PDB file of C-alpha atoms in Angstrom:
ATOM      1  CA  MET A   1       0.000   0.000   0.000  1.00 52.00           C
ATOM      2  CA  TYR A   2       1.256   3.468  -0.882  1.00 56.00           C
ATOM      3  CA  VAL A   3       1.645   5.839   2.045  1.00 82.00           C
ATOM      4  CA  VAL A   4       1.986   9.581   1.538  1.00 85.00           C
ATOM      5  CA  LYS A   5       5.123  10.893   3.235  1.00 88.00           C
ATOM      6  CA  SER A   6       4.869  14.185   5.066  1.00 90.00           C
ATOM      7  CA  PRO A   7       7.451  16.946   4.731  1.00 91.00           C
ATOM      8  CA  LEU A   8       6.852  17.782   8.414  1.00 93.00           C
ATOM      9  CA  THR A   9       8.814  16.400  11.354  1.00 93.00           C
ATOM     10  CA  ASP A  10       7.026  13.802  13.477  1.00 92.00           C
ATOM     11  CA  ALA A  11       6.392  16.297  16.284  1.00 96.00           C
ATOM     12  CA  ASN A  12       5.036  18.949  13.904  1.00 96.00           C
ATOM     13  CA  LEU A  13       2.972  16.351  12.067  1.00 95.00           C
ATOM     14  CA  LYS A  14       1.335  15.292  15.347  1.00 96.00           C
ATOM     15  CA  THR A  15       0.359  18.896  16.153  1.00 98.00           C
ATOM     16  CA  VAL A  16      -0.945  19.585  12.658  1.00 98.00           C
ATOM     17  CA  SER A  17      -2.694  16.218  12.451  1.00 97.00           C
ATOM     18  CA  GLU A  18      -4.673  16.921  15.630  1.00 98.00           C
ATOM     19  CA  ALA A  19      -5.610  20.378  14.377  1.00 98.00           C
ATOM     20  CA  LEU A  20      -6.741  19.149  10.954  1.00 98.00           C
ATOM     21  CA  GLN A  21      -8.716  16.212  12.371  1.00 98.00           C
ATOM     22  CA  GLY A  22     -10.404  18.431  14.943  1.00 98.00           C
ATOM     23  CA  ALA A  23     -11.309  20.961  12.284  1.00 98.00           C
ATOM     24  CA  LEU A  24     -12.715  18.245  10.042  1.00 98.00           C
ATOM     25  CA  VAL A  25     -14.945  16.948  12.822  1.00 98.00           C
ATOM     26  CA  ASP A  26     -16.185  20.433  13.724  1.00 98.00           C
ATOM     27  CA  LEU A  27     -16.916  21.342  10.099  1.00 98.00           C
ATOM     28  CA  VAL A  28     -18.768  18.094   9.362  1.00 98.00           C
ATOM     29  CA  ASP A  29     -20.860  18.584  12.486  1.00 98.00           C
ATOM     30  CA  LEU A  30     -21.508  22.248  11.707  1.00 98.00           C
ATOM     31  CA  ALA A  31     -22.863  21.252   8.291  1.00 98.00           C
ATOM     32  CA  LEU A  32     -25.108  18.631   9.919  1.00 98.00           C
ATOM     33  CA  VAL A  33     -26.384  21.008  12.599  1.00 98.00           C
ATOM     34  CA  ALA A  34     -27.127  23.765  10.092  1.00 98.00           C
ATOM     35  CA  LYS A  35     -28.915  21.349   7.760  1.00 98.00           C
ATOM     36  CA  GLN A  36     -30.972  19.857  10.611  1.00 97.00           C
ATOM     37  CA  ILE A  37     -32.140  23.306  11.651  1.00 98.00           C
ATOM     38  CA  HIS A  38     -32.657  24.276   7.976  1.00 98.00           C
ATOM     39  CA  TRP A  39     -35.182  21.438   7.629  1.00 97.00           C
ATOM     40  CA  ASN A  40     -37.012  22.329  10.843  1.00 98.00           C
ATOM     41  CA  VAL A  41     -37.002  26.115  11.123  1.00 98.00           C
ATOM     42  CA  VAL A  42     -40.391  27.821  11.360  1.00 98.00           C
ATOM     43  CA  GLY A  43     -41.523  31.367  12.013  1.00 97.00           C
ATOM     44  CA  PRO A  44     -41.913  34.772  10.419  1.00 96.00           C
ATOM     45  CA  ARG A  45     -38.284  34.830   9.277  1.00 95.00           C
ATOM     46  CA  PHE A  46     -38.425  31.285   7.908  1.00 96.00           C
ATOM     47  CA  ARG A  47     -37.280  32.066   4.386  1.00 96.00           C
ATOM     48  CA  SER A  48     -34.320  34.288   5.216  1.00 96.00           C
ATOM     49  CA  VAL A  49     -33.056  32.005   8.015  1.00 97.00           C
ATOM     50  CA  HIS A  50     -33.674  28.904   5.878  1.00 97.00           C
ATOM     51  CA  LEU A  51     -31.527  30.329   3.060  1.00 97.00           C
ATOM     52  CA  GLN A  52     -28.864  31.646   5.431  1.00 97.00           C
ATOM     53  CA  LEU A  53     -28.505  28.176   6.961  1.00 98.00           C
ATOM     54  CA  ASP A  54     -27.732  26.708   3.550  1.00 97.00           C
ATOM     55  CA  GLU A  55     -24.917  29.241   3.170  1.00 98.00           C
ATOM     56  CA  VAL A  56     -23.367  27.890   6.381  1.00 98.00           C
ATOM     57  CA  VAL A  57     -23.802  24.314   5.135  1.00 98.00           C
ATOM     58  CA  ASP A  58     -22.055  25.182   1.865  1.00 98.00           C
ATOM     59  CA  THR A  59     -19.160  26.857   3.688  1.00 98.00           C
ATOM     60  CA  ALA A  60     -18.729  23.992   6.162  1.00 98.00           C
ATOM     61  CA  ARG A  61     -18.852  21.340   3.446  1.00 98.00           C
ATOM     62  CA  ARG A  62     -16.409  23.185   1.206  1.00 98.00           C
ATOM     63  CA  TYR A  63     -13.919  23.662   4.009  1.00 98.00           C
ATOM     64  CA  SER A  64     -14.300  20.130   5.345  1.00 98.00           C
ATOM     65  CA  ASP A  65     -13.106  18.925   1.944  1.00 98.00           C
ATOM     66  CA  THR A  66     -10.217  21.406   1.975  1.00 98.00           C
ATOM     67  CA  VAL A  67      -9.166  20.290   5.465  1.00 98.00           C
ATOM     68  CA  ALA A  68      -9.466  16.575   4.637  1.00 98.00           C
ATOM     69  CA  GLU A  69      -7.431  16.978   1.466  1.00 98.00           C
ATOM     70  CA  ARG A  70      -4.747  18.973   3.326  1.00 98.00           C
ATOM     71  CA  ALA A  71      -4.541  16.144   5.859  1.00 97.00           C
ATOM     72  CA  ALA A  72      -4.211  13.563   3.090  1.00 96.00           C
ATOM     73  CA  ALA A  73      -1.501  15.653   1.399  1.00 96.00           C
ATOM     74  CA  LEU A  74       0.484  15.455   4.647  1.00 96.00           C
ATOM     75  CA  GLY A  75       0.024  11.696   4.946  1.00 94.00           C
ATOM     76  CA  ILE A  76      -2.738  11.919   7.539  1.00 94.00           C
ATOM     77  CA  SER A  77      -5.809   9.757   6.993  1.00 95.00           C
ATOM     78  CA  PRO A  78      -8.827  12.055   7.547  1.00 97.00           C
ATOM     79  CA  ASP A  79     -11.692  10.582   9.576  1.00 97.00           C
ATOM     80  CA  GLY A  80     -15.141  12.056   8.958  1.00 97.00           C
ATOM     81  CA  ARG A  81     -17.163   9.031  10.051  1.00 96.00           C
ATOM     82  CA  ALA A  82     -20.341   9.694  12.011  1.00 96.00           C
ATOM     83  CA  ALA A  83     -19.029   8.019  15.174  1.00 96.00           C
ATOM     84  CA  THR A  84     -15.857  10.103  15.074  1.00 97.00           C
ATOM     85  CA  VAL A  85     -17.830  13.303  14.566  1.00 97.00           C
ATOM     86  CA  ALA A  86     -20.245  12.437  17.385  1.00 95.00           C
ATOM     87  CA  VAL A  87     -17.406  11.935  19.854  1.00 95.00           C
ATOM     88  CA  GLY A  88     -15.115  14.780  18.814  1.00 95.00           C
ATOM     89  CA  SER A  89     -17.275  17.766  17.942  1.00 94.00           C
ATOM     90  CA  GLY A  90     -17.167  20.924  20.024  1.00 92.00           C
ATOM     91  CA  ILE A  91     -20.747  21.847  19.085  1.00 95.00           C
ATOM     92  CA  GLY A  92     -23.493  21.419  21.665  1.00 91.00           C
ATOM     93  CA  VAL A  93     -26.766  19.561  21.286  1.00 91.00           C
ATOM     94  CA  THR A  94     -29.099  20.600  18.466  1.00 94.00           C
ATOM     95  CA  PRO A  95     -32.800  21.020  19.313  1.00 93.00           C
ATOM     96  CA  GLU A  96     -35.163  18.265  18.155  1.00 95.00           C
ATOM     97  CA  GLY A  97     -38.284  18.840  16.097  1.00 97.00           C
ATOM     98  CA  TRP A  98     -39.530  22.173  14.832  1.00 98.00           C
ATOM     99  CA  VAL A  99     -37.333  25.114  15.770  1.00 97.00           C
ATOM    100  CA  ASP A 100     -38.670  28.665  15.878  1.00 97.00           C
ATOM    101  CA  ASP A 101     -36.589  31.155  13.910  1.00 97.00           C
ATOM    102  CA  THR A 102     -35.255  32.951  17.005  1.00 96.00           C
ATOM    103  CA  THR A 103     -34.067  29.682  18.568  1.00 97.00           C
ATOM    104  CA  ALA A 104     -32.621  28.585  15.234  1.00 97.00           C
ATOM    105  CA  VAL A 105     -30.562  31.754  14.986  1.00 97.00           C
ATOM    106  CA  GLY A 106     -29.427  31.453  18.612  1.00 97.00           C
ATOM    107  CA  THR A 107     -28.410  27.836  18.078  1.00 97.00           C
ATOM    108  CA  LEU A 108     -26.314  28.800  15.065  1.00 98.00           C
ATOM    109  CA  VAL A 109     -24.699  31.684  16.949  1.00 98.00           C
ATOM    110  CA  GLU A 110     -23.647  29.213  19.669  1.00 97.00           C
ATOM    111  CA  ALA A 111     -22.497  26.525  17.207  1.00 98.00           C
ATOM    112  CA  LEU A 112     -20.493  28.977  15.129  1.00 98.00           C
ATOM    113  CA  GLY A 113     -19.007  30.509  18.264  1.00 98.00           C
ATOM    114  CA  ALA A 114     -17.834  27.096  19.484  1.00 98.00           C
ATOM    115  CA  VAL A 115     -16.251  26.224  16.145  1.00 98.00           C
ATOM    116  CA  ILE A 116     -14.634  29.660  15.786  1.00 98.00           C
ATOM    117  CA  THR A 117     -13.058  29.385  19.253  1.00 98.00           C
ATOM    118  CA  ARG A 118     -11.517  26.044  18.328  1.00 98.00           C
ATOM    119  CA  MET A 119     -10.433  27.310  14.888  1.00 98.00           C
ATOM    120  CA  ARG A 120      -8.643  30.276  16.457  1.00 98.00           C
ATOM    121  CA  GLU A 121      -6.772  27.823  18.709  1.00 98.00           C
ATOM    122  CA  ARG A 122      -5.768  25.879  15.600  1.00 98.00           C
ATOM    123  CA  VAL A 123      -4.533  29.058  13.933  1.00 98.00           C
ATOM    124  CA  GLU A 124      -2.226  29.562  16.923  1.00 98.00           C
ATOM    125  CA  THR A 125      -0.980  25.980  17.197  1.00 98.00           C
ATOM    126  CA  THR A 126      -0.198  25.503  13.505  1.00 98.00           C
ATOM    127  CA  GLY A 127       1.632  28.787  12.860  1.00 97.00           C
ATOM    128  CA  GLU A 128       5.091  27.456  13.639  1.00 97.00           C
ATOM    129  CA  PRO A 129       4.822  23.810  12.521  1.00 97.00           C
ATOM    130  CA  ASP A 130       2.882  24.368   9.287  1.00 97.00           C
ATOM    131  CA  PRO A 131       2.043  27.839   7.965  1.00 98.00           C
ATOM    132  CA  VAL A 132       0.205  26.270   5.013  1.00 97.00           C
ATOM    133  CA  SER A 133      -2.337  24.605   7.314  1.00 98.00           C
ATOM    134  CA  GLN A 134      -2.449  27.768   9.405  1.00 98.00           C
ATOM    135  CA  ASP A 135      -3.394  29.724   6.296  1.00 98.00           C
ATOM    136  CA  ILE A 136      -6.292  27.339   5.676  1.00 98.00           C
ATOM    137  CA  PHE A 137      -7.474  27.811   9.277  1.00 98.00           C
ATOM    138  CA  ILE A 138      -7.251  31.590   8.916  1.00 98.00           C
ATOM    139  CA  GLY A 139      -9.491  31.478   5.822  1.00 98.00           C
ATOM    140  CA  ILE A 140     -11.982  29.168   7.503  1.00 98.00           C
ATOM    141  CA  THR A 141     -12.112  31.344  10.601  1.00 98.00           C
ATOM    142  CA  ALA A 142     -12.697  34.509   8.568  1.00 98.00           C
ATOM    143  CA  ASP A 143     -15.634  32.963   6.706  1.00 98.00           C
ATOM    144  CA  LEU A 144     -17.155  31.456   9.854  1.00 98.00           C
ATOM    145  CA  GLU A 145     -16.826  34.773  11.670  1.00 98.00           C
ATOM    146  CA  LYS A 146     -18.739  36.440   8.848  1.00 98.00           C
ATOM    147  CA  HIS A 147     -21.580  33.910   9.245  1.00 98.00           C
ATOM    148  CA  HIS A 148     -21.422  34.405  13.028  1.00 98.00           C
ATOM    149  CA  TRP A 149     -21.790  38.170  12.641  1.00 98.00           C
ATOM    150  CA  MET A 150     -24.719  37.803  10.278  1.00 97.00           C
ATOM    151  CA  PHE A 151     -26.582  35.397  12.562  1.00 97.00           C
ATOM    152  CA  GLN A 152     -25.943  37.617  15.584  1.00 97.00           C
ATOM    153  CA  ALA A 153     -27.415  40.548  13.642  1.00 96.00           C
ATOM    154  CA  GLU A 154     -30.557  38.466  12.931  1.00 89.00           C
ATOM    155  CA  ASN A 155     -31.557  38.550  16.610  1.00 84.00           C
ATOM    156  CA  GLY A 156     -30.146  42.051  17.185  1.00 74.00           C
TER     157      GLY A 156
END
């Protein structure tokens, strides 16, 4: 079997591997949370929140692929399986059933906030060992912070 060799030292690879895997788990879960709420949101702002949730899903899915492919390029096997995501995500519990638009927005503010906090930690930890991965985390964080701002503005 062919194994991709990393240009990083073993110690740096361990640090970067943990950061990439953690980011992958958070992004996969963020996409799932946003889609779950997208399907169940109700209320006067249904349409705008419904569409805004899909924007978060698109961002999370796009970046989960970027993160997984960066991991693979470094010789790290990415793990986005449901069991791995369930155990490793930093996002809290998503409400069951119908979700009023105000609760939906609040849930996304909390979920995005949790992921952003962890992404900012990854920006810090990967700066020295792998600026390429750090750059990816910076881009992800910027886009997630934009979504976070927009959802916070929804509930003013």
